[in-house]
Coordinates of C-alpha atoms and ligand atoms in Angstrom, one line a residue:
M29 CA 30.2 14.3 -10.2
K30 CA 29.1 10.6 -10.7
N31 CA 31.8 8.4 -12.0
T32 CA 30.1 5.3 -13.5
K33 CA 32.4 2.3 -13.2
H34 CA 32.2 -1.0 -15.2
I35 CA 32.7 -4.1 -13.0
D36 CA 33.4 -7.6 -14.2
I37 CA 32.4 -10.2 -11.5
V38 CA 33.6 -13.8 -11.7
G39 CA 31.1 -16.1 -10.0
A40 CA 27.3 -15.8 -9.4
G41 CA 27.4 -17.2 -5.9
I42 CA 26.2 -15.2 -2.9
A43 CA 29.2 -12.8 -3.0
G44 CA 28.9 -12.2 -6.8
L45 CA 25.2 -11.6 -6.9
T46 CA 25.2 -9.3 -3.8
T47 CA 28.1 -7.3 -5.2
A48 CA 26.3 -6.9 -8.6
L49 CA 23.2 -5.6 -6.8
A50 CA 25.1 -3.2 -4.5
M51 CA 27.0 -1.8 -7.5
A52 CA 23.9 -1.5 -9.8
E53 CA 22.0 0.2 -7.0
R54 CA 24.7 2.9 -7.0
G55 CA 24.4 3.4 -10.8
H56 CA 27.4 1.3 -12.0
T57 CA 27.3 -1.4 -14.8
V58 CA 28.1 -5.0 -14.1
R59 CA 28.9 -8.2 -16.1
I60 CA 28.8 -11.5 -14.2
F61 CA 30.5 -14.6 -15.5
E62 CA 29.3 -17.9 -14.1
Q63 CA 30.9 -21.2 -15.1
S64 CA 27.7 -23.2 -14.6
P65 CA 25.1 -23.1 -17.4
A66 CA 22.5 -22.1 -14.7
L67 CA 22.4 -21.5 -11.0
E68 CA 22.5 -25.0 -9.4
E69 CA 20.4 -26.3 -6.5
I70 CA 23.4 -27.4 -4.5
G71 CA 23.9 -27.1 -0.7
A72 CA 21.1 -26.8 1.7
G73 CA 20.6 -24.6 4.7
L74 CA 22.3 -21.3 5.6
Q75 CA 22.0 -19.4 8.9
L76 CA 22.0 -15.7 8.2
S77 CA 22.8 -13.5 11.2
P78 CA 21.7 -9.9 11.6
N79 CA 25.0 -8.5 10.2
A80 CA 24.1 -10.2 6.9
T81 CA 20.3 -9.7 6.9
R82 CA 20.9 -6.0 7.6
V83 CA 22.7 -5.7 4.2
F84 CA 19.7 -7.3 2.5
D85 CA 17.4 -4.8 4.2
T86 CA 19.5 -2.0 2.8
L87 CA 19.2 -3.5 -0.7
G88 CA 15.4 -3.6 -0.3
L89 CA 15.2 -7.4 -0.3
R90 CA 13.6 -7.9 3.2
D91 CA 10.0 -8.7 1.8
D92 CA 11.2 -11.1 -0.9
L93 CA 13.3 -12.9 1.7
A94 CA 10.7 -13.0 4.4
D95 CA 8.6 -15.2 2.1
V96 CA 11.3 -17.9 1.9
W97 CA 13.3 -17.7 5.1
Y98 CA 12.4 -18.8 8.6
E99 CA 13.2 -16.9 11.9
P100 CA 14.1 -19.4 14.6
D101 CA 13.0 -18.7 18.2
H102 CA 16.2 -19.8 19.9
L103 CA 19.7 -21.1 19.3
Q104 CA 19.8 -24.1 21.6
L105 CA 23.1 -25.5 22.9
V106 CA 22.4 -29.1 23.9
S107 CA 24.7 -31.9 25.2
G108 CA 24.9 -34.6 22.5
L109 CA 25.5 -37.2 25.1
S110 CA 22.6 -36.5 27.4
L111 CA 20.3 -34.2 25.4
R112 CA 20.4 -31.8 28.3
T113 CA 19.9 -28.2 27.2
L114 CA 22.9 -26.2 28.3
A115 CA 21.7 -22.8 27.1
R116 CA 18.8 -21.3 25.1
L117 CA 19.8 -18.1 23.3
P118 CA 16.7 -16.0 22.4
V119 CA 17.9 -15.2 19.0
R120 CA 14.6 -14.1 17.4
T121 CA 13.7 -11.4 19.9
M122 CA 17.3 -10.3 20.6
S123 CA 18.1 -9.9 16.9
R124 CA 15.1 -7.8 16.3
D125 CA 15.2 -5.8 19.5
R126 CA 19.0 -5.4 20.0
W127 CA 20.4 -5.6 16.5
K128 CA 17.4 -4.4 14.5
A129 CA 17.6 -7.1 11.9
P130 CA 16.4 -10.7 11.8
Y131 CA 18.3 -13.9 12.4
A132 CA 17.1 -16.2 9.7
V133 CA 17.6 -19.7 8.2
I134 CA 17.1 -20.3 4.5
H135 CA 17.8 -22.8 1.7
R136 CA 20.8 -21.6 -0.2
A137 CA 19.0 -22.0 -3.5
R138 CA 16.1 -19.8 -2.4
L139 CA 18.5 -17.1 -1.4
Q140 CA 20.2 -17.3 -4.7
D141 CA 16.8 -17.1 -6.5
V142 CA 15.9 -13.9 -4.6
L143 CA 19.3 -12.3 -5.4
M144 CA 19.0 -13.4 -9.1
K145 CA 15.5 -12.0 -9.5
A146 CA 16.6 -8.7 -7.9
C147 CA 19.6 -8.6 -10.3
R148 CA 17.3 -9.2 -13.3
R149 CA 15.4 -5.9 -12.4
F150 CA 18.5 -3.9 -13.4
S151 CA 19.3 -3.5 -17.1
S152 CA 22.8 -2.5 -16.0
I153 CA 23.6 -6.1 -14.9
E154 CA 24.4 -8.6 -17.6
F155 CA 24.9 -12.3 -17.1
E156 CA 27.0 -14.8 -19.0
F157 CA 26.3 -18.3 -17.8
G158 CA 28.4 -21.3 -18.9
K159 CA 31.5 -19.1 -19.0
R160 CA 34.5 -20.1 -16.9
I161 CA 37.1 -17.3 -16.4
E162 CA 40.7 -18.1 -15.5
T163 CA 42.3 -14.7 -15.6
P164 CA 40.9 -11.1 -15.5
M165 CA 39.3 -10.3 -18.9
R166 CA 41.0 -7.8 -21.1
G167 CA 38.5 -5.1 -22.0
D168 CA 36.7 -2.2 -20.6
A169 CA 36.3 -3.3 -16.9
D170 CA 37.5 -0.8 -14.3
V171 CA 37.6 -3.7 -11.7
T172 CA 37.5 -7.5 -11.9
V173 CA 36.0 -9.0 -8.8
G174 CA 36.9 -12.6 -8.0
A175 CA 33.8 -14.0 -6.3
D176 CA 34.6 -17.5 -7.6
G177 CA 34.6 -19.4 -4.3
V178 CA 37.1 -21.5 -2.4
W179 CA 38.6 -23.0 -5.6
S180 CA 39.0 -19.6 -7.2
S181 CA 40.9 -19.3 -10.5
L182 CA 41.2 -15.6 -10.2
R183 CA 43.1 -16.1 -6.9
R184 CA 46.0 -17.7 -8.9
T185 CA 46.5 -14.4 -10.7
V186 CA 46.9 -12.5 -7.4
R187 CA 50.5 -12.4 -6.2
G188 CA 50.9 -13.3 -2.5
S189 CA 47.5 -15.1 -2.3
A190 CA 47.1 -18.4 -0.4
E191 CA 46.1 -21.8 -1.7
P192 CA 43.2 -23.6 0.0
R193 CA 44.2 -26.0 2.7
F194 CA 42.2 -28.9 4.1
S195 CA 40.9 -28.1 7.6
G196 CA 40.9 -31.7 8.9
Y197 CA 37.1 -31.5 9.1
A198 CA 34.3 -32.5 6.8
A199 CA 30.7 -31.1 7.0
W200 CA 28.1 -33.8 6.3
R201 CA 24.8 -32.4 5.2
A202 CA 21.3 -33.8 4.8
T203 CA 17.7 -32.8 4.7
M204 CA 14.7 -34.7 5.9
P205 CA 10.9 -34.1 6.0
I206 CA 10.0 -32.3 9.2
A207 CA 7.5 -35.0 10.1
E208 CA 10.4 -37.5 10.4
L209 CA 12.2 -35.5 13.1
P210 CA 11.6 -37.2 16.5
A211 CA 9.6 -35.1 19.0
S212 CA 12.6 -34.8 21.3
F213 CA 14.1 -32.3 18.8
S214 CA 12.8 -28.7 18.4
R215 CA 11.2 -27.7 15.2
T216 CA 11.3 -24.0 15.9
D217 CA 14.9 -23.5 17.1
V218 CA 18.4 -23.9 15.7
T219 CA 19.7 -26.8 17.8
A220 CA 23.5 -27.3 18.1
L221 CA 24.2 -30.7 19.7
L222 CA 27.7 -30.7 21.2
G223 CA 29.9 -33.6 21.9
P224 CA 33.5 -34.9 21.9
G225 CA 35.2 -34.1 18.6
A226 CA 32.0 -33.4 16.7
H227 CA 28.9 -31.3 16.6
L228 CA 25.6 -31.6 14.8
V229 CA 23.3 -28.6 13.9
I230 CA 19.6 -29.1 13.2
Y231 CA 17.2 -26.5 11.9
R232 CA 14.2 -26.2 9.6
I233 CA 14.4 -24.6 6.2
G234 CA 10.9 -23.7 5.0
S235 CA 7.7 -25.3 6.4
E236 CA 8.4 -28.9 5.3
T237 CA 12.1 -29.6 5.6
I238 CA 14.7 -30.0 8.3
N239 CA 18.4 -29.3 7.5
L240 CA 21.2 -31.2 9.3
V241 CA 24.9 -30.4 9.3
A242 CA 27.4 -32.6 11.2
T243 CA 31.0 -31.5 11.5
I244 CA 33.4 -34.3 12.2
P245 CA 37.2 -34.8 11.9
E246 CA 38.3 -36.4 8.6
H247 CA 41.6 -37.5 7.2
R248 CA 40.7 -37.7 3.6
S249 CA 40.7 -34.5 1.6
E250 CA 38.9 -34.8 -1.7
K251 CA 37.9 -31.6 -3.4
G252 CA 34.2 -31.0 -3.8
W253 CA 31.0 -29.6 -2.4
N254 CA 28.5 -32.2 -2.8
L255 CA 30.1 -35.6 -2.6
K256 CA 27.8 -38.7 -2.4
S257 CA 28.8 -40.5 0.8
D258 CA 28.6 -43.7 2.6
A259 CA 27.3 -42.6 6.0
G260 CA 29.3 -45.3 7.9
R261 CA 32.0 -42.9 8.9
L262 CA 29.5 -40.3 10.1
L263 CA 27.5 -42.8 12.1
S264 CA 30.6 -44.1 13.8
A265 CA 31.6 -40.6 14.9
F266 CA 28.3 -40.4 16.8
K267 CA 28.1 -43.9 18.1
R268 CA 28.6 -42.9 21.7
W269 CA 26.1 -40.1 21.6
H270 CA 22.5 -40.2 22.8
A271 CA 20.6 -43.0 21.1
S272 CA 18.0 -40.7 19.5
I273 CA 20.7 -38.9 17.6
G274 CA 21.7 -42.1 15.9
I275 CA 18.1 -42.7 14.9
V276 CA 18.0 -39.2 13.3
L277 CA 21.3 -39.7 11.5
A278 CA 20.3 -43.1 10.1
K279 CA 17.1 -41.7 8.5
A280 CA 18.8 -39.1 6.4
E281 CA 20.6 -39.3 3.1
W282 CA 24.0 -37.6 3.5
R283 CA 26.3 -35.6 1.3
H284 CA 29.7 -34.5 2.4
W285 CA 31.9 -31.5 2.0
P286 CA 35.5 -31.7 3.0
I287 CA 36.2 -28.2 4.5
Y288 CA 38.9 -26.1 3.0
E289 CA 40.1 -22.8 4.3
V290 CA 42.0 -20.0 2.7
A291 CA 44.6 -18.5 5.0
D292 CA 45.2 -14.8 5.6
A293 CA 47.0 -13.5 2.4
S294 CA 46.7 -11.0 -0.3
W295 CA 43.3 -10.3 -2.0
R296 CA 44.4 -7.7 -4.5
G297 CA 46.0 -8.3 -7.9
G298 CA 47.5 -5.3 -9.6
D299 CA 45.4 -2.1 -9.5
N300 CA 42.1 -3.5 -10.5
T301 CA 41.5 -7.1 -9.4
I302 CA 40.1 -8.0 -6.0
L303 CA 39.0 -11.2 -4.3
I304 CA 36.0 -11.4 -2.0
G305 CA 34.0 -14.1 -0.1
D306 CA 35.3 -17.6 -0.1
A307 CA 37.8 -16.8 -2.9
A308 CA 39.6 -14.4 -0.4
H309 CA 39.0 -16.0 3.0
A310 CA 37.1 -19.3 3.0
M311 CA 36.6 -20.3 6.6
A312 CA 35.3 -23.4 8.4
P313 CA 31.6 -23.1 9.2
H314 CA 32.1 -23.2 13.0
A315 CA 30.7 -19.7 13.5
A316 CA 28.2 -20.0 10.5
Q317 CA 29.7 -16.7 9.1
G318 CA 31.2 -17.6 5.6
A319 CA 28.2 -16.3 3.7
A320 CA 27.7 -13.5 6.1
M321 CA 31.3 -12.3 5.5
A322 CA 30.8 -12.6 1.7
I323 CA 27.7 -10.5 2.0
E324 CA 29.4 -7.8 4.1
D325 CA 32.4 -7.8 1.7
S326 CA 30.1 -7.2 -1.3
Y327 CA 28.3 -4.3 0.2
E328 CA 31.5 -2.6 1.5
L329 CA 33.4 -3.2 -1.7
A330 CA 30.6 -1.4 -3.6
S331 CA 30.8 1.5 -1.1
W332 CA 34.5 1.9 -1.6
L333 CA 34.2 1.6 -5.4
D334 CA 31.5 4.3 -5.4
R335 CA 33.8 6.9 -3.9
T336 CA 34.7 9.6 -6.4
D337 CA 37.4 11.2 -4.2
I338 CA 39.9 8.3 -4.5
E339 CA 41.4 6.3 -7.3
T340 CA 40.1 2.8 -7.9
A341 CA 43.4 1.2 -6.8
T342 CA 43.3 3.2 -3.5
A343 CA 39.6 2.1 -3.0
L344 CA 40.6 -1.6 -3.4
M345 CA 43.6 -1.1 -1.0
R346 CA 41.4 0.5 1.6
F347 CA 38.7 -2.0 1.2
E348 CA 41.2 -4.8 1.9
A349 CA 42.7 -3.0 4.9
H350 CA 39.3 -2.3 6.3
R351 CA 37.9 -5.8 6.0
R352 CA 40.9 -7.9 7.0
P353 CA 40.8 -7.3 10.8
R354 CA 37.1 -8.3 10.9
I355 CA 37.7 -11.4 8.9
R356 CA 40.5 -12.4 11.3
R357 CA 38.3 -11.8 14.3
V358 CA 35.5 -13.9 12.9
G359 CA 37.9 -16.7 12.1
Q360 CA 39.1 -16.6 15.7
R361 CA 35.5 -16.8 16.9
G362 CA 35.0 -19.9 14.8
L363 CA 38.0 -21.5 16.4
L364 CA 36.6 -20.7 19.9
N365 CA 33.3 -22.2 18.9
K366 CA 34.9 -25.3 17.6
F367 CA 36.9 -25.7 20.9
A368 CA 33.8 -25.1 23.0
Y369 CA 31.4 -27.2 20.9
Q370 CA 33.7 -30.2 20.6
A371 CA 35.3 -30.0 24.1
I372 CA 36.3 -33.2 25.9
G373 CA 37.1 -34.2 29.5
P374 CA 37.4 -31.3 32.0
F375 CA 37.0 -28.7 29.3
R376 CA 33.6 -30.2 28.5
L377 CA 32.5 -29.9 32.2
G378 CA 33.8 -26.3 32.4
R379 CA 32.0 -25.4 29.2
D380 CA 28.7 -26.9 30.5
I381 CA 29.0 -25.0 33.7
V382 CA 29.7 -21.7 32.0
F383 CA 26.9 -22.1 29.5
T384 CA 24.4 -23.0 32.2
L385 CA 25.4 -20.2 34.6
R386 CA 25.7 -17.4 32.1
G387 CA 22.3 -18.0 30.4
G388 CA 21.3 -17.4 26.8
Q389 CA 20.8 -13.7 26.8
S390 CA 24.3 -13.0 28.2
L391 CA 26.0 -15.4 25.8
L392 CA 24.3 -13.7 22.9
A393 CA 25.2 -10.2 24.1
D394 CA 28.9 -11.3 23.6
L395 CA 28.2 -11.1 19.9
D396 CA 27.4 -7.4 19.7
W397 CA 30.6 -6.9 17.7
L398 CA 29.6 -9.6 15.2
Y399 CA 25.8 -9.4 14.8
G400 CA 25.5 -5.6 15.5
Y401 CA 28.0 -4.8 12.7
E402 CA 26.6 -2.3 10.1
A403 CA 28.4 -2.8 6.8
G404 CA 28.7 0.6 5.2
Ligands
FAD525 C1 28.7 -27.2 5.5 C2 28.7 -25.7 5.4 C3 27.8 -24.9 6.1 C4 27.8 -23.5 6.0 N1 26.9 -22.8 6.7 C5 26.9 -21.5 6.7 C6 26.0 -20.7 7.5 O1 25.1 -21.3 8.1 N2 26.1 -19.3 7.4 C7 27.0 -18.7 6.6 O2 27.1 -17.5 6.6 N3 27.9 -19.4 5.9 C8 27.9 -20.8 5.9 N4 28.8 -21.5 5.1 C9 29.7 -20.8 4.3 C10 29.1 -20.4 2.9 O3 28.5 -21.4 2.3 C11 30.2 -19.8 2.0 O4 31.0 -18.9 2.7 C12 29.5 -19.0 0.9 O5 28.7 -19.8 0.1 C13 30.6 -18.3 0.0 O6 30.0 -17.6 -1.1 P1 30.8 -17.2 -2.3 O7 29.9 -16.5 -3.2 O8 32.1 -16.5 -1.9 O9 31.3 -18.5 -3.0 P2 30.4 -19.7 -3.7 O10 29.1 -19.8 -3.1 O11 31.3 -20.9 -3.7 O12 30.2 -19.2 -5.2 C14 31.2 -19.2 -6.2 C15 30.6 -19.1 -7.6 O13 31.6 -18.9 -8.5 C16 31.4 -19.9 -9.6 N5 32.8 -20.1 -10.2 C17 33.8 -20.7 -9.6 N6 34.9 -20.7 -10.4 C18 34.6 -20.0 -11.5 C19 35.3 -19.5 -12.7 N7 36.6 -19.8 -12.8 N8 34.6 -18.8 -13.6 C20 33.3 -18.5 -13.4 N9 32.6 -18.9 -12.3 C21 33.2 -19.6 -11.4 C22 30.8 -21.1 -8.9 O14 30.2 -21.9 -9.9 C23 29.9 -20.4 -7.9 O15 28.6 -20.2 -8.5 C24 28.8 -22.9 5.2 C25 29.7 -23.7 4.5 C26 29.7 -25.0 4.6 C27 30.6 -25.9 3.8

């Protein structure tokens, strides 16, 4: 017998919208509370790996997304000092052939548009914009989902949860017209330029625009997602890199994001509150998996809540126990990437040799556990 549940979701980000869709698809009713009066055009590019795009396939969004995302040919690992290519990972063909789902890059706002439009097709999803929620609403909800991001308010109501802590890094982000990117940089690949203490990732989002993300150490720890920035600090972090990188960096208008992480701690409050996405486990973007984990969380939470053979509190407990090891493993992979990408001295030489000898296909095959994952 179907047991229709009513779900309150706090936050209409990627996690909140995906959860709403996955619950509504299964016949449940949803109310989403979003503090902003409308969805904002903040942020820029996101890489969506096959473990995330597979969820969107299952939700029937592949065609809508195919119009607005781009599938890069390769992930290129390039020395930021010499511009020598260390490895070219054939991500387009391997994603489609090996993991049966695309690897795509997309503007965050376009992804949110597609999710929002899909939500609007369900009369069982209601939105309340301009409504900030600090604690679970009293009322008829069976479950309150805290999808309210790294600065989650709901998390404060969860006993044993962790406070965000500054990672010691900031992500600097910019976009530029594709025509302004020097010819020495690929327009069809995701290029990760690796160098001492920093890395820079470049890829196109859409047909006209290039997205740039630089990750550098930072001592300051302002809160915020989209801070206007004097690029002096950024330029000085790259001053010993190849000259053409300095030219690219100087052309763009930068915003910066101090990176905060949420440590491994409780995600469940009482019998009916659960945190997902960045509210539960914000991670530094070294593995480009924060949104992907939010998307997997959303789909798997809906599967657990749809079960009619277990109580809601048990479903939430099992969801958390099921997701936690994967989130930990992805976090560890991010640390490994950071170490390899930003290696110095003998570690850098060792890294370059390993990347060159192993080749792109074999490096990608290491990620079966990550990209081949089927959220269910
Ligand atoms: C520089 C950078 C690059 C990244 N690149 C990638 C990438 O390539 N691939 C990838 O997978 N991930 C990437 N990430 C991570 C990704 O952006 C996040 O993990 C993802 O956006 C988390 O989604 P979310 O829905 O959990 O939270 P958010 O996107 O933060 O959404 C939270 C929503 O809740 C709302 N809200 C907050 N508080 C309240 C409240 N009290 N009441 C009501 N509403 C509230 C907010 O307004 C917002 O709409 C990157 C992150 C950074 C910083």
